[in-house]
PDB file of C-alpha atoms in Angstrom:
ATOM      1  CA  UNK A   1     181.964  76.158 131.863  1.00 66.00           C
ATOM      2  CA  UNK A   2     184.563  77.623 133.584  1.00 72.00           C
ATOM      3  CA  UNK A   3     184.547  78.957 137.391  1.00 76.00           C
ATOM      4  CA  UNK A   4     182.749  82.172 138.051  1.00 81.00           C
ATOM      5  CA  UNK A   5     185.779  84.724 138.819  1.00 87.00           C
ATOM      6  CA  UNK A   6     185.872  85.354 142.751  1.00 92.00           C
ATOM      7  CA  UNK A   7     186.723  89.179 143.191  1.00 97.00           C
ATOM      8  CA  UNK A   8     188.226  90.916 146.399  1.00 96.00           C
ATOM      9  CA  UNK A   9     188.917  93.868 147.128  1.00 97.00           C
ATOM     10  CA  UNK A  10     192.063  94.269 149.717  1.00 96.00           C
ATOM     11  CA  UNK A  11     192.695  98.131 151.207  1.00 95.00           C
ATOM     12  CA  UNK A  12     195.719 100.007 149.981  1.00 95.00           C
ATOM     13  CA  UNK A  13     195.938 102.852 152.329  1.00 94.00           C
ATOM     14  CA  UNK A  14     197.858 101.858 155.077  1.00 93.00           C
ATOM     15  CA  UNK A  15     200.128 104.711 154.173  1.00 95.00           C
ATOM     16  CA  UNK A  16     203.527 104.815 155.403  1.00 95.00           C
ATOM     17  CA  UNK A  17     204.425 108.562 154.270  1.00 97.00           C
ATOM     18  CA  UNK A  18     208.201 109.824 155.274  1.00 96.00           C
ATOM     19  CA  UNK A  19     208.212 112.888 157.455  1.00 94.00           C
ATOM     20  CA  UNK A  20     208.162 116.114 156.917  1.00 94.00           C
ATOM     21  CA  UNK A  21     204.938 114.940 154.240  1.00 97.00           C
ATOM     22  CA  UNK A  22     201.656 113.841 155.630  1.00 97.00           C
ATOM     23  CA  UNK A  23     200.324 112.621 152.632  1.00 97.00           C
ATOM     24  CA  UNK A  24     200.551 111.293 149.091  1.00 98.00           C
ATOM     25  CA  UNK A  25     199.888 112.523 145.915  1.00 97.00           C
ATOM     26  CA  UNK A  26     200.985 112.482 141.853  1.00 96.00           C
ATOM     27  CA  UNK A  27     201.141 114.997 139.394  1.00 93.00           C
ATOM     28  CA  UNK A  28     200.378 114.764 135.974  1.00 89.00           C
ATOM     29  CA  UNK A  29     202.409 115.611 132.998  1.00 86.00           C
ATOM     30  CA  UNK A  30     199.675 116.096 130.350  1.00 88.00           C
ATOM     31  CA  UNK A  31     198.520 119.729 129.797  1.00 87.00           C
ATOM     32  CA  UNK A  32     194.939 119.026 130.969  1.00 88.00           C
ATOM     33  CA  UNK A  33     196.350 118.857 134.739  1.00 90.00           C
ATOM     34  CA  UNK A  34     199.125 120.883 134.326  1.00 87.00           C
ATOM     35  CA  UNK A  35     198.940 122.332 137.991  1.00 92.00           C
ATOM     36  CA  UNK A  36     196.885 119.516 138.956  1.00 94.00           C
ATOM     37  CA  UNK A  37     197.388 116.327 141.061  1.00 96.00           C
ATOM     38  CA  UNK A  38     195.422 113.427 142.946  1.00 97.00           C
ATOM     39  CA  UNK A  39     195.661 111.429 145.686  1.00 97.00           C
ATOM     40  CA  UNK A  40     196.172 107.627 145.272  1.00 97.00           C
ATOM     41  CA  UNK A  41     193.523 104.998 144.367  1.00 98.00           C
ATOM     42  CA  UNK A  42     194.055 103.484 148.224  1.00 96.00           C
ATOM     43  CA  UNK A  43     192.345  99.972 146.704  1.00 97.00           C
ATOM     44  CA  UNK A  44     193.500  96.875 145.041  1.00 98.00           C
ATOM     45  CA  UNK A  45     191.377  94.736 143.212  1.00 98.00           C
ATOM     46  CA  UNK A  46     192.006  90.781 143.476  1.00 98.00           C
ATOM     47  CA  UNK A  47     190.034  88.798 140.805  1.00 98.00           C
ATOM     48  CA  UNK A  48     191.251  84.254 140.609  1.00 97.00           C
ATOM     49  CA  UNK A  49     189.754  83.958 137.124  1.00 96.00           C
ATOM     50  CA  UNK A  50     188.688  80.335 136.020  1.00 92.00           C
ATOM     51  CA  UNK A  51     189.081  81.148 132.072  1.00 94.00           C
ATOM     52  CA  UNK A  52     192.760  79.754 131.400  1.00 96.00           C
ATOM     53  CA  UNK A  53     193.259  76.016 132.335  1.00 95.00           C
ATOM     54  CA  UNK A  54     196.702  74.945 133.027  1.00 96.00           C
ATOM     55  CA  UNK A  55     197.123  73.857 129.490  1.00 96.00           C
ATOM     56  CA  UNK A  56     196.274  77.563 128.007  1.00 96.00           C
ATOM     57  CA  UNK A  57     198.440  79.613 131.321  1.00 97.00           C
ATOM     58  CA  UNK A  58     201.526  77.587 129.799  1.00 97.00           C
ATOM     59  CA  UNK A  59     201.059  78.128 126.736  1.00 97.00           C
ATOM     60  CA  UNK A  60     200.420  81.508 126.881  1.00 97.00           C
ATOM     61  CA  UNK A  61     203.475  81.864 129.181  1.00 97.00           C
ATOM     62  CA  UNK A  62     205.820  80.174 126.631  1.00 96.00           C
ATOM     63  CA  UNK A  63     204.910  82.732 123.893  1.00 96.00           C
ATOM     64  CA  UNK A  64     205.496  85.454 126.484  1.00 96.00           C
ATOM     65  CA  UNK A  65     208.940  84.463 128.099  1.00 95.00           C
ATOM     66  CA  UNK A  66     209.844  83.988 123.996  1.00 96.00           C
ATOM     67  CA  UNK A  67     209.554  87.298 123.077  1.00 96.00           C
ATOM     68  CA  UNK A  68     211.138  89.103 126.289  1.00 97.00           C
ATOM     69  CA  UNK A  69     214.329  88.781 127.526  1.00 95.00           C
ATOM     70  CA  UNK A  70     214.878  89.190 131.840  1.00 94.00           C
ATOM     71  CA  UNK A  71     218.336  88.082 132.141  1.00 91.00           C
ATOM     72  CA  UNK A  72     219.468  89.924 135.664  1.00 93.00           C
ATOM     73  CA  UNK A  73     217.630  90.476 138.751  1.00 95.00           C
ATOM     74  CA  UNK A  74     214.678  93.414 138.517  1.00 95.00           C
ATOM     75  CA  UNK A  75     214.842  93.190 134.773  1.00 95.00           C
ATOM     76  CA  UNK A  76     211.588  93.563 133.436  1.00 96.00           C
ATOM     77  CA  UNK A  77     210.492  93.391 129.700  1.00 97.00           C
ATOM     78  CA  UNK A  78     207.497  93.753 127.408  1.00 96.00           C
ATOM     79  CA  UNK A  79     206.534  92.837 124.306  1.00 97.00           C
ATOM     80  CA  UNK A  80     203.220  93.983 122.764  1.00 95.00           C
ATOM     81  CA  UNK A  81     200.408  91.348 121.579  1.00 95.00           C
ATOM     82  CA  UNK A  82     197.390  91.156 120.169  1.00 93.00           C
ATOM     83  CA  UNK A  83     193.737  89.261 120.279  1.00 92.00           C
ATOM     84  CA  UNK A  84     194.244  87.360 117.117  1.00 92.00           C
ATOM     85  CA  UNK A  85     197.977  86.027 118.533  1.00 94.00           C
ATOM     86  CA  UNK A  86     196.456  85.208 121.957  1.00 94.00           C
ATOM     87  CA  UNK A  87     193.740  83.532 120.385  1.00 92.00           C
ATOM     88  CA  UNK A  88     196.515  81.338 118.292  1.00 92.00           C
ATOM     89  CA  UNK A  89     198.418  80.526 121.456  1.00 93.00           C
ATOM     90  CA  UNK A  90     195.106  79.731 123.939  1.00 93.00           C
ATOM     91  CA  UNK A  91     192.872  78.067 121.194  1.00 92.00           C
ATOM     92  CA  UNK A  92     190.907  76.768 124.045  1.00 90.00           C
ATOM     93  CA  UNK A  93     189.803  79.744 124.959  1.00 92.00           C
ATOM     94  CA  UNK A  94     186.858  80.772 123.154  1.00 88.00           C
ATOM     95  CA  UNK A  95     187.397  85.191 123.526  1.00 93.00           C
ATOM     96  CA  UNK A  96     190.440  85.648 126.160  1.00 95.00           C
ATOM     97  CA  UNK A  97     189.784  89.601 125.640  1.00 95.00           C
ATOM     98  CA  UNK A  98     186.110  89.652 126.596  1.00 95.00           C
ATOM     99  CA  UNK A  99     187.045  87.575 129.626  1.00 95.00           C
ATOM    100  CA  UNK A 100     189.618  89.666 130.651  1.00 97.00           C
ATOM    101  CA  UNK A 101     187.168  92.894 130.246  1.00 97.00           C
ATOM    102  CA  UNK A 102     184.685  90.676 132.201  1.00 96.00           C
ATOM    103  CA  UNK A 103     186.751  90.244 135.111  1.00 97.00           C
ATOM    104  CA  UNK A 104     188.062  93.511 134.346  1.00 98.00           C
ATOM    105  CA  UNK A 105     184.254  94.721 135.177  1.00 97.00           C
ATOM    106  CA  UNK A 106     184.169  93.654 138.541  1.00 97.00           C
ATOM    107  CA  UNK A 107     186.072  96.254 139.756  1.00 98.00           C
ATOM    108  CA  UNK A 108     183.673  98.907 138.768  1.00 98.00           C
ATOM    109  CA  UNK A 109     186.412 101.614 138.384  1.00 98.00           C
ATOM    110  CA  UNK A 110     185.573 101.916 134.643  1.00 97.00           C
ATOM    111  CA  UNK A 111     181.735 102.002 135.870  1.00 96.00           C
ATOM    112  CA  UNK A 112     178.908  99.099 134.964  1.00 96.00           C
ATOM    113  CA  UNK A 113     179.328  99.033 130.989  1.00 96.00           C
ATOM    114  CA  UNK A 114     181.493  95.600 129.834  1.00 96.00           C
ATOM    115  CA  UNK A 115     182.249  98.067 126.540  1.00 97.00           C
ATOM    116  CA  UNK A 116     184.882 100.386 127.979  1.00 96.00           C
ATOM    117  CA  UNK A 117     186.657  97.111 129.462  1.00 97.00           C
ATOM    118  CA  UNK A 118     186.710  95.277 126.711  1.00 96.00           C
ATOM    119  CA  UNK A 119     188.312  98.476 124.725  1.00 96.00           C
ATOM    120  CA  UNK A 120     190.801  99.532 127.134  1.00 95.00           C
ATOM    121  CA  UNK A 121     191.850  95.803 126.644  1.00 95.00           C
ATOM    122  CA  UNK A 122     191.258  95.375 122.885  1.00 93.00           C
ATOM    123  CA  UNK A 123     193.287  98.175 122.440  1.00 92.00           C
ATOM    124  CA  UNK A 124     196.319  97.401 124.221  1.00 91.00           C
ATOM    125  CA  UNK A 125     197.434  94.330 125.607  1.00 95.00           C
ATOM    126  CA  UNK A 126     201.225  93.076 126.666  1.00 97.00           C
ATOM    127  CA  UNK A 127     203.344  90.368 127.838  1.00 98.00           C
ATOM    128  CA  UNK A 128     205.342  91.476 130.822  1.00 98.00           C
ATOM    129  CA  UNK A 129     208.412  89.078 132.102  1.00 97.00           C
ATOM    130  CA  UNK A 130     210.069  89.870 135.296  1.00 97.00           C
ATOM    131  CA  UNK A 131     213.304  88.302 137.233  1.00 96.00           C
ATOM    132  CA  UNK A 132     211.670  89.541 140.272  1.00 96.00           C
ATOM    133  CA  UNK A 133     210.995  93.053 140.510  1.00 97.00           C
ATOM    134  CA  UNK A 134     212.703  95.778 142.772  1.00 97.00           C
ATOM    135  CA  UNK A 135     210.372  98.658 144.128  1.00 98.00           C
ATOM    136  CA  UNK A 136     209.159 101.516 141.954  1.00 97.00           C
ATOM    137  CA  UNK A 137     206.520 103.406 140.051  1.00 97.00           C
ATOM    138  CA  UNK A 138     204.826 103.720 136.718  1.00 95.00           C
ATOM    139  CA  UNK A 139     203.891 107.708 136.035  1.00 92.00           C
ATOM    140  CA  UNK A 140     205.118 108.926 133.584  1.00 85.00           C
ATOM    141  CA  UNK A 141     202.937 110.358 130.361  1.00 82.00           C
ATOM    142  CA  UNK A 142     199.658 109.254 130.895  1.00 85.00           C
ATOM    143  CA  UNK A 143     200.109 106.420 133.327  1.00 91.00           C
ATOM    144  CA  UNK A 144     198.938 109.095 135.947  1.00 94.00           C
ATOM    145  CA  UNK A 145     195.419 108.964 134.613  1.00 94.00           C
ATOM    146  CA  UNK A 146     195.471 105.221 134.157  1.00 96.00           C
ATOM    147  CA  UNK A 147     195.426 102.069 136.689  1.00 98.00           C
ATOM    148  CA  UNK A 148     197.235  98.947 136.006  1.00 98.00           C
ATOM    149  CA  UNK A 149     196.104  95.302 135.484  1.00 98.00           C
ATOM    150  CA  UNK A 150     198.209  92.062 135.655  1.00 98.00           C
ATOM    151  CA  UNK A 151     197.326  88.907 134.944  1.00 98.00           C
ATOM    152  CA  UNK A 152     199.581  86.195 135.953  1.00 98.00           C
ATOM    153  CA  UNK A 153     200.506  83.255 133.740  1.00 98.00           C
ATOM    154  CA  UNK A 154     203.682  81.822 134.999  1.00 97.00           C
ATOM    155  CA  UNK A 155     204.895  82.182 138.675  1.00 97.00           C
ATOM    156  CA  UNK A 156     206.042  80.969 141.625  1.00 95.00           C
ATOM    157  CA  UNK A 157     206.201  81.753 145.752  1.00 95.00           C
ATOM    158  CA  UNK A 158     206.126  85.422 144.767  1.00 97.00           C
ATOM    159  CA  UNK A 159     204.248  88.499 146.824  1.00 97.00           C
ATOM    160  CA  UNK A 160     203.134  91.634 145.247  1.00 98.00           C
ATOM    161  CA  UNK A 161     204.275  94.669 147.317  1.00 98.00           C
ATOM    162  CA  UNK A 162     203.191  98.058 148.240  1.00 97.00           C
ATOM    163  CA  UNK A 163     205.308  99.297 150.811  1.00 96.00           C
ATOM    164  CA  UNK A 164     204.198 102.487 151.561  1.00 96.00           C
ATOM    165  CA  UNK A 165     200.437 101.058 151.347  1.00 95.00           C
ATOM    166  CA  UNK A 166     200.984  98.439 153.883  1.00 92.00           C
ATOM    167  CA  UNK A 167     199.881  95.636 151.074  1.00 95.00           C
ATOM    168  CA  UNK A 168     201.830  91.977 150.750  1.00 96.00           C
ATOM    169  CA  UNK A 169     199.519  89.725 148.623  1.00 96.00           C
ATOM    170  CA  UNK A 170     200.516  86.031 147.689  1.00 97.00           C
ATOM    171  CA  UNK A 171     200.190  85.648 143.710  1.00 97.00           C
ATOM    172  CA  UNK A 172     199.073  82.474 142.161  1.00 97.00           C
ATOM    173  CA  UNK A 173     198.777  81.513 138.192  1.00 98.00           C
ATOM    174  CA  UNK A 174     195.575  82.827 137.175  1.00 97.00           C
ATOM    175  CA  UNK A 175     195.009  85.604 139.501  1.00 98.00           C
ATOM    176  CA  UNK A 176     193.982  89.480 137.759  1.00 98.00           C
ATOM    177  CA  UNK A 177     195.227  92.643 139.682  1.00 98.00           C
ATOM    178  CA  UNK A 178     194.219  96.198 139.350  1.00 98.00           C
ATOM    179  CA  UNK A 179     196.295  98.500 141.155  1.00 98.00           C
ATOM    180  CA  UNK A 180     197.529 102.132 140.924  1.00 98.00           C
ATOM    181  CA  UNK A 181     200.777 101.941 139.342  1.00 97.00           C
ATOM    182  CA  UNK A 182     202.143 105.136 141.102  1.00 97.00           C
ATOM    183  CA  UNK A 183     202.361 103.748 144.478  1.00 97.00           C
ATOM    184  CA  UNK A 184     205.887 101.663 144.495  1.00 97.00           C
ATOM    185  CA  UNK A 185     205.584  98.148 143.345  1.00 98.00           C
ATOM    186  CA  UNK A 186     207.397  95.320 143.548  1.00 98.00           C
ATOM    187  CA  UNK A 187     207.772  91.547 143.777  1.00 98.00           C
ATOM    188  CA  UNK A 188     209.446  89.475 146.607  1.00 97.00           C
ATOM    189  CA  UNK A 189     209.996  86.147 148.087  1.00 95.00           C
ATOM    190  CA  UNK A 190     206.891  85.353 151.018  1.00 89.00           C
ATOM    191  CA  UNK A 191     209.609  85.106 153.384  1.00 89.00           C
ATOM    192  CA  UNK A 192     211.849  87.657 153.088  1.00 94.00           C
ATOM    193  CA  UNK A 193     210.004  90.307 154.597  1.00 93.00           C
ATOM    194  CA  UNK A 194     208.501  92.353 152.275  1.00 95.00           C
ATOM    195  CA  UNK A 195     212.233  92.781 150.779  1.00 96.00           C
ATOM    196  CA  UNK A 196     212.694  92.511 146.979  1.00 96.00           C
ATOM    197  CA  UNK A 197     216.043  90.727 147.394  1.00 96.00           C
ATOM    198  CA  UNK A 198     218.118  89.266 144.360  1.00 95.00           C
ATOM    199  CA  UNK A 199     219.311  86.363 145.888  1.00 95.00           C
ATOM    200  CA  UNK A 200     215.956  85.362 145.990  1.00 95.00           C
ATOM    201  CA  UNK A 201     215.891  85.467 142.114  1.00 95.00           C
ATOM    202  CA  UNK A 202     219.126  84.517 140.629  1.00 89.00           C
ATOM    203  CA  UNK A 203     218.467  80.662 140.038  1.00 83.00           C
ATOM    204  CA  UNK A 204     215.646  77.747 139.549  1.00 81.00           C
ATOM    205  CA  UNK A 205     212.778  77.547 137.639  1.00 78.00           C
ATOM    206  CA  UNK A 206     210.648  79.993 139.478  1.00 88.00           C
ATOM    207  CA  UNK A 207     213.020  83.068 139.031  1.00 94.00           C
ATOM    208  CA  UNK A 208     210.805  84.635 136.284  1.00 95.00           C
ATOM    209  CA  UNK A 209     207.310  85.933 135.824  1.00 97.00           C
ATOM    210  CA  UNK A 210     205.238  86.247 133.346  1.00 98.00           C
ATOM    211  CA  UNK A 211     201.887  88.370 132.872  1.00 98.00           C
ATOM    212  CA  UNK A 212     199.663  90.018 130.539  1.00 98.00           C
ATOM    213  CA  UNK A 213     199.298  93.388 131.317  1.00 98.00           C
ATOM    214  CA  UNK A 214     197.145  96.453 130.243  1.00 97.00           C
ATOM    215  CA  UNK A 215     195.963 100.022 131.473  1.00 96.00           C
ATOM    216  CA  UNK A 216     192.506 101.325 132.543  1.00 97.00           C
ATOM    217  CA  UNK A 217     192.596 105.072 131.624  1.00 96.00           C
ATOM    218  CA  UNK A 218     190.105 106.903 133.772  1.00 97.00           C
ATOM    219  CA  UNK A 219     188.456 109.882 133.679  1.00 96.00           C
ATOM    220  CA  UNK A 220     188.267 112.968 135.803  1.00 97.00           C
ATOM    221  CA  UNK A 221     184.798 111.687 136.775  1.00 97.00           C
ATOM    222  CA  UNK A 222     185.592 108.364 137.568  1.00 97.00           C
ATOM    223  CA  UNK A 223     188.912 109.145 139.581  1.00 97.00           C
ATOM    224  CA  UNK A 224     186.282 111.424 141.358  1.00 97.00           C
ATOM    225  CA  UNK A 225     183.910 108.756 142.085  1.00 97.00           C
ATOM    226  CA  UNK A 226     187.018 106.498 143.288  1.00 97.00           C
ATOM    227  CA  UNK A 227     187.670 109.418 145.672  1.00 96.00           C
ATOM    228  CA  UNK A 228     190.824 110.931 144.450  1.00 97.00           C
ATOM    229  CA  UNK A 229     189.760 113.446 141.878  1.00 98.00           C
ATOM    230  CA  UNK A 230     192.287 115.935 140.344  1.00 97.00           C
ATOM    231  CA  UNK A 231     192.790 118.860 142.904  1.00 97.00           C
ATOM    232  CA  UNK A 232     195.012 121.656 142.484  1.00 96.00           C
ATOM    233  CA  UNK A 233     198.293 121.609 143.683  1.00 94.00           C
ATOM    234  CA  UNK A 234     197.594 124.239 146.228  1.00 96.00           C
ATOM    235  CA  UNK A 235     195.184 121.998 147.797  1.00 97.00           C
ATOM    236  CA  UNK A 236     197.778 118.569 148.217  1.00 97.00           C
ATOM    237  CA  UNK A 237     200.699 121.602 149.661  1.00 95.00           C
ATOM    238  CA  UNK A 238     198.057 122.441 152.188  1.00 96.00           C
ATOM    239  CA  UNK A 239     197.704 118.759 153.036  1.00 96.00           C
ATOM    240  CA  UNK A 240     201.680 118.169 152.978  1.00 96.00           C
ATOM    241  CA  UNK A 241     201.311 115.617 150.084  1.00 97.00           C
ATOM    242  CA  UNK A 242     204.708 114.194 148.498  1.00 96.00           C
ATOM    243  CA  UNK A 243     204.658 114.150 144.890  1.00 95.00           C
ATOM    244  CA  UNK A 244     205.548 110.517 143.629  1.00 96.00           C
ATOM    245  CA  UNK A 245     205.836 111.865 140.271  1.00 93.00           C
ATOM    246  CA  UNK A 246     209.106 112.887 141.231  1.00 93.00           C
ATOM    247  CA  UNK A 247     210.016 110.532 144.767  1.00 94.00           C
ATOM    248  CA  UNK A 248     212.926 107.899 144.393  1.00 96.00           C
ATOM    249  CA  UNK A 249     212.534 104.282 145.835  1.00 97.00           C
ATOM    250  CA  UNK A 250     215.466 101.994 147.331  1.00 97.00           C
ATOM    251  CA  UNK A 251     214.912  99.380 145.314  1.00 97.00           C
ATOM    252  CA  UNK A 252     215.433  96.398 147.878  1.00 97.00           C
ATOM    253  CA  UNK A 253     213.060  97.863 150.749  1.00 97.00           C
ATOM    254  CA  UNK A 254     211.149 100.470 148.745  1.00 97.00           C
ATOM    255  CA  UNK A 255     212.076 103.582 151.121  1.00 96.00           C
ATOM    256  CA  UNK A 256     211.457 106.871 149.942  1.00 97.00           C
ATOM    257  CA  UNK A 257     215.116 108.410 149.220  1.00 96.00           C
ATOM    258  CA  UNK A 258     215.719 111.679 150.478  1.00 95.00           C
ATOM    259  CA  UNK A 259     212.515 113.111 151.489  1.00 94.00           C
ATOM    260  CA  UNK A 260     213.657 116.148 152.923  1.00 92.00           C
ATOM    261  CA  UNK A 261     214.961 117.138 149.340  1.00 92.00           C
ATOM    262  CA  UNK A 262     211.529 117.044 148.266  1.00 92.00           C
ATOM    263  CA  UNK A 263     209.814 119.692 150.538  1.00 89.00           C
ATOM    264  CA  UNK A 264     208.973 122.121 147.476  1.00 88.00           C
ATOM    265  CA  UNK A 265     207.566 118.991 145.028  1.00 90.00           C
ATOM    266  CA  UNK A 266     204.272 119.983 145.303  1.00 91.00           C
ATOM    267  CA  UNK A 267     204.179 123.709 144.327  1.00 88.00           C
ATOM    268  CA  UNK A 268     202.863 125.269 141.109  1.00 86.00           C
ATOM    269  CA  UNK A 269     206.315 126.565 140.165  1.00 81.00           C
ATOM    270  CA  UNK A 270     207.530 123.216 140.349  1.00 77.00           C
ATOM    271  CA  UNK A 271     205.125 121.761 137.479  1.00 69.00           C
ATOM    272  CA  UNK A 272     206.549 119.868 134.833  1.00 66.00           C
ATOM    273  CA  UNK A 273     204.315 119.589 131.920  1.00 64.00           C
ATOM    274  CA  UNK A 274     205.178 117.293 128.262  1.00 58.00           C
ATOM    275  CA  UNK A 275     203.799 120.079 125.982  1.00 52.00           C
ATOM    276  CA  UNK A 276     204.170 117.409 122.912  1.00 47.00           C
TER     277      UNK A 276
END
């Protein structure tokens, strides 16, 4: 039997917001909140999952780093999988997608049920290879309605950062992460001070990553019950939220370009909205 997965959960709401803003928040770009936004999820869920041996993680890995190709620093690719391939890869593994959802369930963000893990992850799963990952954010489409999970299968001496959330967390082979993809992201060396720095990826056999990935759409009842439900704009002006819908990261120390440029982001005339 394997280990029962050990879940933490670490706070992500240490927030470092650039002046003149006091806050954070994202806008969507679906109809549905077309003059809406919400504040960030301010957790992030650690689960070290005992499902994969070392035999499966490398295995797994080696079909991964196949199919993607990260050939410069930051360079990130992904190539969409599936249960049956997984299951041809990790033979070991009896269902890999129920214990992801299982894990998965710890969190609670989707609720109690194991069925809405187990299809968010059914019906979407990825590889994701990185060389190293400068700082930036996921929201475009629906990815503002969604968190992100990671599962790492091949790594080495590499942090997961959220600068402007005060959060450095050592990875390890086997550890699941659920995090809210539009706080800036990235990946650096433990001792380079929360800097994603290229030199730290250009050679040896720990310059690339490799992870399964997936999203956790939410609705507007469970982003309430995480405590950032979708507000109207008016509300995160009054508050002095920056939209990170629209903010641009340095990608070696993850600072907020131009702030000051981005004074009116959060006004209704300023919505952008995909109408397709």
């Amino acid at each position: 039997m394997p280990p029962v997965p050990v879940h933490r959960i670490v706070a992500a709401d240490a927030y470092r917001v650039p002046h003149p803003f006091r806050a954070f928040a994202v806008r969507s770009e679906e109809p549905c909140h077309a003059f809406d936004a919400r504040a960030p999820y301010g957790r992030l869920h650690v689960i070290r999952t005992g499902f994969l041996d070392p035999g499966a993680l490398a295995s797994l890995a080696a079909q991964g780093r196949a199919r993607t190709r990260t050939e410069a620093f930051s360079d990130i690719d992904y190539a969409t999988t599936t249960p049956t391939e997984l299951a041809a890869a990790a033979p070991g593994v009896a269902d890999l997608v129920g214990s992801i959802a299982g894990a998965l369930r710890l969190t609670g963000v989707l609720g109690d049920g194991l069925p809405a893990y187990r299809s968010s992850v059914a019906t979407r799963i990825d590889y994701l290879a990185s060389r190293g990952a400068g700082f930036h954010n996921d929201v475009r489409g629906r990815w503002s309605r969604c968190l992100f999970w990671l599962l790492a299968l091949d790594l080495s001496e590499v942090d997961f950062v959220m600068p402007h959330a005060g959060l450095q967390l050592a990875l390890a082979p086997g550890d699941l992460v659920v995090f809210d993809q539009t706080l800036a992201h990235g990946l650096a060396r433990a001792g380079d001070g929360g800097q994603a720095l290229e030199a730290a990826f250009l050679t040896g056999d720990d310059c690339r990553q490799v992870f399964l990935t997936g999203e956790l759409p939410l609705t507007d009842a469970q982003w309430a019950a995480l405590g950032a439900p979708w507000l109207p704009v008016e509300e995160h002006e009054r508050r002095g939220a920056l939209d990170l819908a629209v903010a641009e990261f340095d990608e070696r120390s993850g600072a907020i370009k131009r702030p000051r440029a981005l004074r009116d982001c959060m006004k209704r005339s300023t919505c952008h909205v995909d109408e397709r």
